[in-house]
mmCIF file of C-alpha atoms and ligand atoms in Angstrom:
data_model
loop_
_atom_site.group_PDB
_atom_site.id
_atom_site.type_symbol
_atom_site.label_atom_id
_atom_site.label_comp_id
_atom_site.label_asym_id
_atom_site.label_seq_id
_atom_site.Cartn_x
_atom_site.Cartn_y
_atom_site.Cartn_z
ATOM 1 C CA MET X 63 -24.878 28.647 -17.082
ATOM 2 C CA PRO X 64 -24.889 25.718 -14.535
ATOM 3 C CA PHE X 65 -23.708 26.361 -10.999
ATOM 4 C CA PHE X 66 -21.307 23.357 -11.069
ATOM 5 C CA PRO X 67 -19.381 21.826 -13.911
ATOM 6 C CA GLU X 68 -20.970 18.553 -15.145
ATOM 7 C CA GLN X 69 -20.145 15.418 -13.227
ATOM 8 C CA ALA X 70 -18.017 13.219 -15.533
ATOM 9 C CA SER X 71 -15.862 11.106 -13.184
ATOM 10 C CA SER X 72 -16.511 8.582 -10.490
ATOM 11 C CA PHE X 73 -15.521 11.078 -7.703
ATOM 12 C CA ALA X 74 -17.542 13.953 -8.947
ATOM 13 C CA PRO X 75 -20.831 12.928 -7.148
ATOM 14 C CA HIS X 76 -18.981 12.313 -3.886
ATOM 15 C CA VAL X 77 -17.089 15.659 -4.035
ATOM 16 C CA ASP X 78 -20.226 17.535 -4.892
ATOM 17 C CA ALA X 79 -22.326 15.837 -2.142
ATOM 18 C CA LEU X 80 -19.730 16.793 0.449
ATOM 19 C CA TYR X 81 -19.445 20.298 -0.941
ATOM 20 C CA GLY X 82 -23.249 20.603 -1.026
ATOM 21 C CA PHE X 83 -23.479 19.472 2.567
ATOM 22 C CA MET X 84 -20.947 22.120 3.635
ATOM 23 C CA ILE X 85 -22.741 24.860 1.721
ATOM 24 C CA ALA X 86 -26.039 23.812 3.333
ATOM 25 C CA VAL X 87 -24.611 23.868 6.845
ATOM 26 C CA THR X 88 -22.882 27.188 6.243
ATOM 27 C CA ALA X 89 -25.965 28.754 4.665
ATOM 28 C CA PHE X 90 -28.218 27.460 7.508
ATOM 29 C CA PHE X 91 -26.073 28.974 10.236
ATOM 30 C CA SER X 92 -25.442 32.222 8.331
ATOM 31 C CA VAL X 93 -29.213 32.725 7.925
ATOM 32 C CA LEU X 94 -29.865 31.669 11.532
ATOM 33 C CA ILE X 95 -27.293 33.959 13.028
ATOM 34 C CA GLY X 96 -28.059 36.893 10.694
ATOM 35 C CA THR X 97 -31.789 36.557 11.525
ATOM 36 C CA LEU X 98 -31.164 36.397 15.279
ATOM 37 C CA VAL X 99 -28.916 39.466 15.198
ATOM 38 C CA VAL X 100 -31.786 41.496 13.629
ATOM 39 C CA VAL X 101 -34.561 40.005 15.825
ATOM 40 C CA PHE X 102 -32.624 40.507 19.047
ATOM 41 C CA ALA X 103 -31.659 44.110 18.057
ATOM 42 C CA ILE X 104 -35.351 44.873 17.518
ATOM 43 C CA ARG X 105 -36.674 42.962 20.502
ATOM 44 C CA TYR X 106 -34.094 44.076 23.115
ATOM 45 C CA HIS X 107 -33.284 47.627 22.052
ATOM 46 C CA ARG X 108 -33.344 50.384 24.600
ATOM 47 C CA ARG X 109 -36.827 51.902 24.749
ATOM 48 C CA SER X 110 -36.184 54.977 26.854
ATOM 49 C CA ALA X 111 -33.127 57.140 27.632
ATOM 50 C CA ASP X 112 -33.092 56.238 31.352
ATOM 51 C CA GLU X 113 -33.835 52.462 30.969
ATOM 52 C CA VAL X 114 -31.501 50.280 33.075
ATOM 53 C CA ALA X 115 -30.475 46.917 31.719
ATOM 54 C CA THR X 116 -31.474 43.846 33.756
ATOM 55 C CA GLU X 117 -28.722 41.463 34.666
ATOM 56 C CA VAL X 118 -28.850 38.122 32.870
ATOM 57 C CA HIS X 119 -26.876 34.988 33.835
ATOM 58 C CA GLU X 120 -25.657 32.491 31.268
ATOM 59 C CA SER X 121 -27.471 29.187 30.728
ATOM 60 C CA GLY X 122 -25.181 26.203 31.160
ATOM 61 C CA ALA X 123 -27.382 23.926 29.081
ATOM 62 C CA LEU X 124 -27.557 26.392 26.196
ATOM 63 C CA GLU X 125 -23.786 26.832 26.115
ATOM 64 C CA ILE X 126 -23.135 23.127 26.144
ATOM 65 C CA ALA X 127 -25.642 22.629 23.331
ATOM 66 C CA TRP X 128 -24.076 25.289 21.151
ATOM 67 C CA THR X 129 -20.691 23.754 21.696
ATOM 68 C CA ILE X 130 -21.552 20.120 21.201
ATOM 69 C CA ILE X 131 -23.799 20.457 18.178
ATOM 70 C CA PRO X 132 -21.315 22.333 16.004
ATOM 71 C CA PHE X 133 -18.587 19.995 17.170
ATOM 72 C CA LEU X 134 -20.575 17.028 15.938
ATOM 73 C CA ILE X 135 -21.323 18.734 12.644
ATOM 74 C CA VAL X 136 -17.640 19.440 11.932
ATOM 75 C CA LEU X 137 -16.768 15.912 12.890
ATOM 76 C CA VAL X 138 -19.155 14.745 10.216
ATOM 77 C CA MET X 139 -17.391 16.987 7.735
ATOM 78 C CA PHE X 140 -14.039 15.631 8.863
ATOM 79 C CA TYR X 141 -14.943 11.959 8.449
ATOM 80 C CA TRP X 142 -16.735 12.502 5.218
ATOM 81 C CA GLY X 143 -13.864 14.562 3.863
ATOM 82 C CA ALA X 144 -11.340 11.926 4.939
ATOM 83 C CA ALA X 145 -13.344 9.186 3.241
ATOM 84 C CA VAL X 146 -13.484 11.165 -0.051
ATOM 85 C CA TYR X 147 -9.772 11.955 0.275
ATOM 86 C CA PHE X 148 -8.801 8.343 0.680
ATOM 87 C CA ARG X 149 -10.890 7.392 -2.308
ATOM 88 C CA ILE X 150 -9.138 10.049 -4.434
ATOM 89 C CA THR X 151 -5.621 9.258 -3.273
ATOM 90 C CA ARG X 152 -5.678 5.444 -3.666
ATOM 91 C CA PRO X 153 -5.449 4.310 -7.266
ATOM 92 C CA PRO X 154 -6.976 0.935 -7.961
ATOM 93 C CA ALA X 155 -4.485 -1.785 -9.060
ATOM 94 C CA ASN X 156 -6.054 -2.151 -12.574
ATOM 95 C CA ALA X 157 -5.549 1.490 -13.556
ATOM 96 C CA ILE X 158 -4.115 2.401 -16.967
ATOM 97 C CA GLU X 159 -0.769 4.194 -16.579
ATOM 98 C CA VAL X 160 -0.328 7.603 -18.184
ATOM 99 C CA TYR X 161 2.733 9.801 -17.819
ATOM 100 C CA VAL X 162 2.397 13.594 -17.897
ATOM 101 C CA THR X 163 5.130 16.201 -18.110
ATOM 102 C CA GLY X 164 4.250 19.857 -17.462
ATOM 103 C CA LYS X 165 6.438 22.585 -18.862
ATOM 104 C CA GLN X 166 6.026 26.287 -19.687
ATOM 105 C CA TRP X 167 3.449 26.164 -21.259
ATOM 106 C CA MET X 168 2.233 22.824 -22.366
ATOM 107 C CA TRP X 169 1.188 19.351 -21.181
ATOM 108 C CA LYS X 170 3.094 16.480 -22.730
ATOM 109 C CA ILE X 171 1.396 13.164 -22.329
ATOM 110 C CA GLN X 172 2.918 9.735 -22.860
ATOM 111 C CA HIS X 173 0.940 6.483 -22.842
ATOM 112 C CA ALA X 174 2.552 3.310 -21.770
ATOM 113 C CA ASP X 175 2.224 1.816 -25.270
ATOM 114 C CA GLY X 176 4.229 4.764 -26.789
ATOM 115 C CA HIS X 177 1.393 7.063 -27.869
ATOM 116 C CA ARG X 178 2.203 10.648 -27.271
ATOM 117 C CA GLU X 179 -0.124 13.623 -27.083
ATOM 118 C CA MET X 180 0.220 17.335 -26.608
ATOM 119 C CA ASN X 181 -2.389 19.190 -24.501
ATOM 120 C CA GLU X 182 -4.764 16.304 -25.167
ATOM 121 C CA LEU X 183 -5.472 13.105 -23.297
ATOM 122 C CA HIS X 184 -7.604 10.277 -24.569
ATOM 123 C CA VAL X 185 -9.067 7.906 -22.006
ATOM 124 C CA PRO X 186 -11.742 5.204 -21.920
ATOM 125 C CA VAL X 187 -14.755 5.650 -19.698
ATOM 126 C CA GLY X 188 -15.384 3.103 -16.925
ATOM 127 C CA GLN X 189 -11.609 2.425 -16.477
ATOM 128 C CA PRO X 190 -9.437 4.019 -13.849
ATOM 129 C CA VAL X 191 -6.499 6.046 -15.177
ATOM 130 C CA ARG X 192 -3.437 6.706 -13.051
ATOM 131 C CA LEU X 193 -1.321 9.754 -13.887
ATOM 132 C CA THR X 194 2.300 9.949 -12.897
ATOM 133 C CA MET X 195 3.248 13.607 -13.429
ATOM 134 C CA ALA X 196 6.527 15.619 -13.375
ATOM 135 C CA SER X 197 7.414 19.239 -14.103
ATOM 136 C CA GLU X 198 10.392 20.363 -16.114
ATOM 137 C CA ASP X 199 10.412 23.883 -14.678
ATOM 138 C CA VAL X 200 8.009 25.398 -12.244
ATOM 139 C CA ILE X 201 4.906 24.268 -10.331
ATOM 140 C CA HIS X 202 1.946 23.553 -12.553
ATOM 141 C CA SER X 203 -1.357 22.002 -11.597
ATOM 142 C CA PHE X 204 -3.292 19.520 -13.625
ATOM 143 C CA TYR X 205 -6.954 20.477 -13.339
ATOM 144 C CA VAL X 206 -9.987 18.872 -14.890
ATOM 145 C CA PRO X 207 -13.113 20.533 -13.398
ATOM 146 C CA ALA X 208 -15.564 18.003 -14.807
ATOM 147 C CA PHE X 209 -13.685 15.247 -13.060
ATOM 148 C CA ARG X 210 -13.199 17.240 -9.826
ATOM 149 C CA PHE X 211 -9.574 16.380 -10.377
ATOM 150 C CA LYS X 212 -6.715 18.691 -9.450
ATOM 151 C CA ARG X 213 -3.159 17.825 -8.595
ATOM 152 C CA ASP X 214 -0.090 20.050 -8.406
ATOM 153 C CA VAL X 215 2.840 19.034 -10.581
ATOM 154 C CA VAL X 216 5.933 19.985 -8.648
ATOM 155 C CA PRO X 217 9.516 20.133 -10.018
ATOM 156 C CA GLY X 218 11.884 17.554 -8.466
ATOM 157 C CA ARG X 219 9.314 14.875 -7.749
ATOM 158 C CA PHE X 220 6.492 12.773 -9.180
ATOM 159 C CA SER X 221 2.931 13.535 -8.385
ATOM 160 C CA THR X 222 0.542 10.672 -8.807
ATOM 161 C CA ALA X 223 -3.248 10.722 -8.922
ATOM 162 C CA TRP X 224 -6.065 8.892 -10.641
ATOM 163 C CA PHE X 225 -9.555 9.344 -11.998
ATOM 164 C CA GLU X 226 -12.156 7.290 -13.680
ATOM 165 C CA ALA X 227 -14.227 9.034 -16.422
ATOM 166 C CA THR X 228 -17.871 7.952 -16.394
ATOM 167 C CA ARG X 229 -19.318 9.839 -19.317
ATOM 168 C CA PRO X 230 -17.997 10.030 -22.888
ATOM 169 C CA GLY X 231 -17.295 13.552 -23.936
ATOM 170 C CA ARG X 232 -14.672 16.294 -24.238
ATOM 171 C CA TYR X 233 -13.662 18.031 -20.995
ATOM 172 C CA HIS X 234 -11.504 21.097 -20.314
ATOM 173 C CA LEU X 235 -8.012 20.663 -18.960
ATOM 174 C CA PHE X 236 -6.456 23.666 -17.259
ATOM 175 C CA CYS X 237 -3.207 24.502 -15.483
ATOM 176 C CA ALA X 238 -4.423 25.752 -12.109
ATOM 177 C CA GLU X 239 -1.152 27.148 -10.759
ATOM 178 C CA TYR X 240 0.230 30.510 -12.049
ATOM 179 C CA CYS X 241 3.300 29.515 -13.919
ATOM 180 C CA GLY X 242 4.342 32.529 -16.016
ATOM 181 C CA THR X 243 3.256 34.637 -18.942
ATOM 182 C CA ARG X 244 1.405 32.076 -20.871
ATOM 183 C CA HIS X 245 -0.121 30.239 -17.899
ATOM 184 C CA SER X 246 -3.648 30.934 -19.147
ATOM 185 C CA GLY X 247 -2.752 29.260 -22.471
ATOM 186 C CA MET X 248 -1.660 26.060 -20.793
ATOM 187 C CA ILE X 249 -4.958 24.345 -21.425
ATOM 188 C CA GLY X 250 -6.166 21.326 -23.262
ATOM 189 C CA TRP X 251 -8.827 18.675 -23.589
ATOM 190 C CA ILE X 252 -9.533 15.309 -22.073
ATOM 191 C CA TYR X 253 -11.379 13.051 -24.448
ATOM 192 C CA ALA X 254 -13.338 10.384 -22.574
ATOM 193 C CA MET X 255 -14.279 7.679 -25.065
ATOM 194 C CA THR X 256 -16.342 4.512 -25.039
ATOM 195 C CA PRO X 257 -14.091 1.459 -24.712
ATOM 196 C CA SER X 258 -14.600 0.585 -28.401
ATOM 197 C CA ASP X 259 -13.801 4.118 -29.633
ATOM 198 C CA TYR X 260 -10.765 4.077 -27.330
ATOM 199 C CA GLN X 261 -9.517 0.795 -28.858
ATOM 200 C CA ALA X 262 -9.985 2.345 -32.320
ATOM 201 C CA TRP X 263 -8.048 5.442 -31.208
ATOM 202 C CA LEU X 264 -5.292 3.319 -29.790
ATOM 203 C CA SER X 265 -4.907 1.200 -32.909
ATOM 204 C CA GLY X 266 -4.790 4.264 -35.122
ATOM 205 C CA GLY X 267 -1.780 6.634 -35.223
ATOM 206 C CA ILE X 268 1.797 5.725 -34.723
ATOM 207 C CA ALA X 269 2.496 4.284 -31.257
ATOM 208 C CA GLY X 270 6.279 4.348 -31.704
ATOM 209 C CA GLU X 271 8.253 2.570 -29.029
ATOM 210 C CA THR X 272 6.743 1.889 -25.732
ATOM 211 C CA LEU X 273 7.699 4.005 -22.752
ATOM 212 C CA ALA X 274 9.498 0.980 -21.153
ATOM 213 C CA ALA X 275 11.390 0.371 -24.366
ATOM 214 C CA ALA X 276 12.551 4.003 -24.451
ATOM 215 C CA GLY X 277 13.530 3.620 -20.795
ATOM 216 C CA ALA X 278 15.493 0.479 -21.587
ATOM 217 C CA LYS X 279 17.560 2.458 -24.115
ATOM 218 C CA ARG X 280 18.291 5.188 -21.624
ATOM 219 C CA PHE X 281 19.237 2.477 -19.116
ATOM 220 C CA VAL X 282 22.101 1.505 -21.472
ATOM 221 C CA GLU X 283 22.806 5.084 -22.540
ATOM 222 C CA HIS X 284 23.484 6.095 -18.913
ATOM 223 C CA ALA X 285 25.389 2.810 -18.340
ATOM 224 C CA CYS X 286 22.979 1.838 -15.573
ATOM 225 C CA ASN X 287 23.307 -1.724 -16.758
ATOM 226 C CA THR X 288 27.027 -1.976 -15.861
ATOM 227 C CA CYS X 289 26.193 -2.063 -12.163
ATOM 228 C CA HIS X 290 22.546 -3.083 -12.079
ATOM 229 C CA GLY X 291 23.036 -6.147 -14.232
ATOM 230 C CA GLU X 292 22.166 -9.675 -13.468
ATOM 231 C CA GLN X 293 25.739 -11.009 -13.563
ATOM 232 C CA LYS X 294 27.310 -12.566 -10.450
ATOM 233 C CA GLY X 295 28.827 -10.042 -8.080
ATOM 234 C CA ALA X 296 27.104 -7.010 -9.667
ATOM 235 C CA ARG X 297 27.987 -3.780 -7.965
ATOM 236 C CA GLY X 298 24.428 -2.591 -7.646
ATOM 237 C CA PRO X 299 21.265 -4.309 -6.517
ATOM 238 C CA SER X 300 19.191 -6.205 -9.179
ATOM 239 C CA LEU X 301 16.143 -4.275 -10.364
ATOM 240 C CA ILE X 302 14.195 -7.341 -11.457
ATOM 241 C CA GLY X 303 10.905 -7.793 -9.644
ATOM 242 C CA ILE X 304 11.567 -5.059 -7.127
ATOM 243 C CA PHE X 305 8.683 -2.688 -7.903
ATOM 244 C CA GLY X 306 6.006 -2.677 -5.213
ATOM 245 C CA LYS X 307 8.203 -4.822 -2.935
ATOM 246 C CA PRO X 308 9.829 -3.793 0.371
ATOM 247 C CA VAL X 309 13.599 -3.267 0.317
ATOM 248 C CA ARG X 310 15.896 -3.178 3.364
ATOM 249 C CA LEU X 311 18.206 -0.133 3.542
ATOM 250 C CA GLN X 312 21.410 0.468 5.338
ATOM 251 C CA GLY X 313 20.485 1.174 8.938
ATOM 252 C CA GLY X 314 17.646 -1.326 8.836
ATOM 253 C CA GLN X 315 14.861 0.875 7.526
ATOM 254 C CA VAL X 316 12.530 -0.830 5.061
ATOM 255 C CA VAL X 317 10.874 1.059 2.207
ATOM 256 C CA VAL X 318 8.492 -0.087 -0.500
ATOM 257 C CA VAL X 319 9.800 0.513 -4.052
ATOM 258 C CA ASP X 320 7.496 2.987 -5.765
ATOM 259 C CA GLU X 321 7.929 5.699 -8.417
ATOM 260 C CA ALA X 322 9.141 8.230 -5.830
ATOM 261 C CA TYR X 323 11.727 5.842 -4.523
ATOM 262 C CA ILE X 324 13.070 5.020 -8.027
ATOM 263 C CA ARG X 325 13.231 8.697 -8.876
ATOM 264 C CA GLU X 326 15.113 9.532 -5.624
ATOM 265 C CA SER X 327 17.513 6.731 -6.167
ATOM 266 C CA ILE X 328 18.435 8.131 -9.624
ATOM 267 C CA THR X 329 18.563 11.848 -8.776
ATOM 268 C CA ASN X 330 19.837 11.599 -5.276
ATOM 269 C CA SER X 331 21.425 8.190 -5.201
ATOM 270 C CA GLN X 332 22.963 8.421 -1.743
ATOM 271 C CA ALA X 333 19.671 9.230 0.012
ATOM 272 C CA LYS X 334 18.535 5.570 0.412
ATOM 273 C CA LEU X 335 21.175 2.929 0.072
ATOM 274 C CA VAL X 336 20.196 -0.666 -0.214
ATOM 275 C CA GLU X 337 21.701 -2.842 2.524
ATOM 276 C CA GLY X 338 24.849 -4.667 1.489
ATOM 277 C CA TYR X 339 25.875 -2.340 -1.353
ATOM 278 C CA PRO X 340 28.583 0.334 -1.208
ATOM 279 C CA PRO X 341 27.655 4.037 -1.777
ATOM 280 C CA ILE X 342 29.253 4.165 -5.230
ATOM 281 C CA MET X 343 26.447 5.320 -7.464
ATOM 282 C CA PRO X 344 26.873 8.777 -8.837
ATOM 283 C CA THR X 345 23.929 11.204 -8.818
ATOM 284 C CA PHE X 346 22.109 11.833 -12.041
ATOM 285 C CA GLN X 347 20.516 15.068 -10.858
ATOM 286 C CA GLY X 348 20.228 17.393 -13.840
ATOM 287 C CA LEU X 349 21.618 14.801 -16.313
ATOM 288 C CA ILE X 350 18.360 13.126 -17.196
ATOM 289 C CA SER X 351 15.342 15.009 -18.433
ATOM 290 C CA GLU X 352 11.933 14.650 -16.740
ATOM 291 C CA GLU X 353 10.767 12.579 -19.692
ATOM 292 C CA GLY X 354 13.834 10.386 -19.293
ATOM 293 C CA LEU X 355 13.119 9.842 -15.602
ATOM 294 C CA LEU X 356 9.540 8.822 -16.510
ATOM 295 C CA GLN X 357 10.864 6.476 -19.192
ATOM 296 C CA LEU X 358 13.408 4.906 -16.777
ATOM 297 C CA THR X 359 10.716 4.523 -14.140
ATOM 298 C CA ALA X 360 8.440 2.834 -16.654
ATOM 299 C CA TYR X 361 11.298 0.561 -17.648
ATOM 300 C CA ILE X 362 12.089 -0.440 -14.051
ATOM 301 C CA LYS X 363 8.435 -1.029 -13.393
ATOM 302 C CA SER X 364 8.259 -3.241 -16.519
ATOM 303 C CA LEU X 365 10.902 -5.494 -14.946
ATOM 304 C CA SER X 366 8.299 -6.403 -12.306
ATOM 305 C CA PRO X 367 5.663 -8.130 -14.356
ATOM 306 C CA ALA X 368 2.949 -8.142 -11.698
ATOM 307 C CA VAL X 369 2.709 -4.401 -11.803
ATOM 308 C CA ALA X 370 3.710 -3.774 -15.396
ATOM 309 C CA PRO X 371 1.360 -1.348 -17.068
ATOM 310 C CA ALA X 372 -1.618 -3.334 -18.263
ATOM 311 C CA ALA X 373 -2.285 -3.762 -21.958
ATOM 312 C CA PRO X 374 -4.941 -1.417 -23.307
ATOM 313 C CA PRO X 375 -8.013 -2.392 -21.305
ATOM 314 C CA ALA X 376 -10.673 -4.685 -22.595
ATOM 315 C CA PRO X 377 -14.155 -3.457 -21.678
ATOM 316 C CA ALA X 378 -14.701 -4.926 -18.216
ATOM 317 C CA PRO X 379 -17.979 -6.746 -17.662
ATOM 318 C CA GLY X 380 -20.375 -5.016 -15.389
ATOM 319 C CA ALA X 381 -18.375 -1.828 -15.477
ATOM 320 C CA SER X 382 -19.989 1.670 -15.466
ATOM 321 C CA ALA X 383 -23.419 2.152 -16.844
ATOM 322 C CA ALA X 384 -21.906 4.825 -19.094
ATOM 323 C CA MET X 385 -20.134 2.099 -21.046
ATOM 324 C CA GLU X 386 -21.288 1.248 -24.446
ATOM 325 C CA ARG X 387 -23.331 -1.897 -24.585
ATOM 326 C CA LYS X 388 -21.802 -4.600 -26.687
ATOM 327 C CA PRO X 389 -23.324 -7.890 -27.835
ATOM 328 C CA THR X 390 -21.869 -10.670 -25.781
ATOM 329 C CA LYS X 391 -21.753 -13.157 -28.690
ATOM 330 C CA PRO X 392 -19.149 -12.779 -31.362
HETATM 331 CU CU1 CUA O 563 1.351 25.741 -15.930
HETATM 332 CU CU2 CUA O 563 0.001 27.517 -15.030
#
């Protein structure tokens, strides 16, 4: 059995290199200190019952050295760790959007084009995938060891994270947060596919309506359109083209519209009021399911074309070496 799970995502080598460095440093100092304890115990032990210890004064240079050197080593760990953390927490703009809902005890996955999966997620290799995740009940944690990917899914908010698979294959998906009786059964598979297999998978099966289209229906169902319409003198701010843009709030604060802001504006509508609009929106806390919130968010995002979920990706030229080679001529 291998010591580490296989490396199947773009972060895996970085996470493992940092982890390896920390293990090496820790092992080196454990061996050094353990050895010195034994050597000194033998070398300086009392040789006769009436032996008197000689007085020893500290060495300034030695003390400075054993302070500065470990300090520099932990600084290296800090900078290296921060660099890996930033890489993991910043999804690239061209990522495919996937929506995940965790509930006792299953993972429900919705793709932007309407494909739905249960405890399975199909992704192409060589293409970043961004997950927007919500929980319907308690804290779960979406964990794919081969991708070195783990993110808690917390009730009451969206968790976002991304990965890029680099090697086609089937990888374990776990729930890594104890969430009740059947926690250990909350498992599944990630299928990383070559771009052409992924296209074939996407075109097979019933896609149904897209997530944004489902969101558009809910938008009308909950009568959001009566205030957030495009008519003159609408009672709420327009939602066209807002995603990813800054918006000025009452009190002068400026926030950028992202998934978390949209979610908060639905479930806790008085929290951040847009400047120039009265506080008349009711809260929808508890009235819309997690899936409904994801669909509404996808719909509102789709009103801002620049960031609308990309169409299923075409194999990008010069992408990962793990990608299947295709003839360039038709
Ligand atoms: Cu869900 Cu443990």
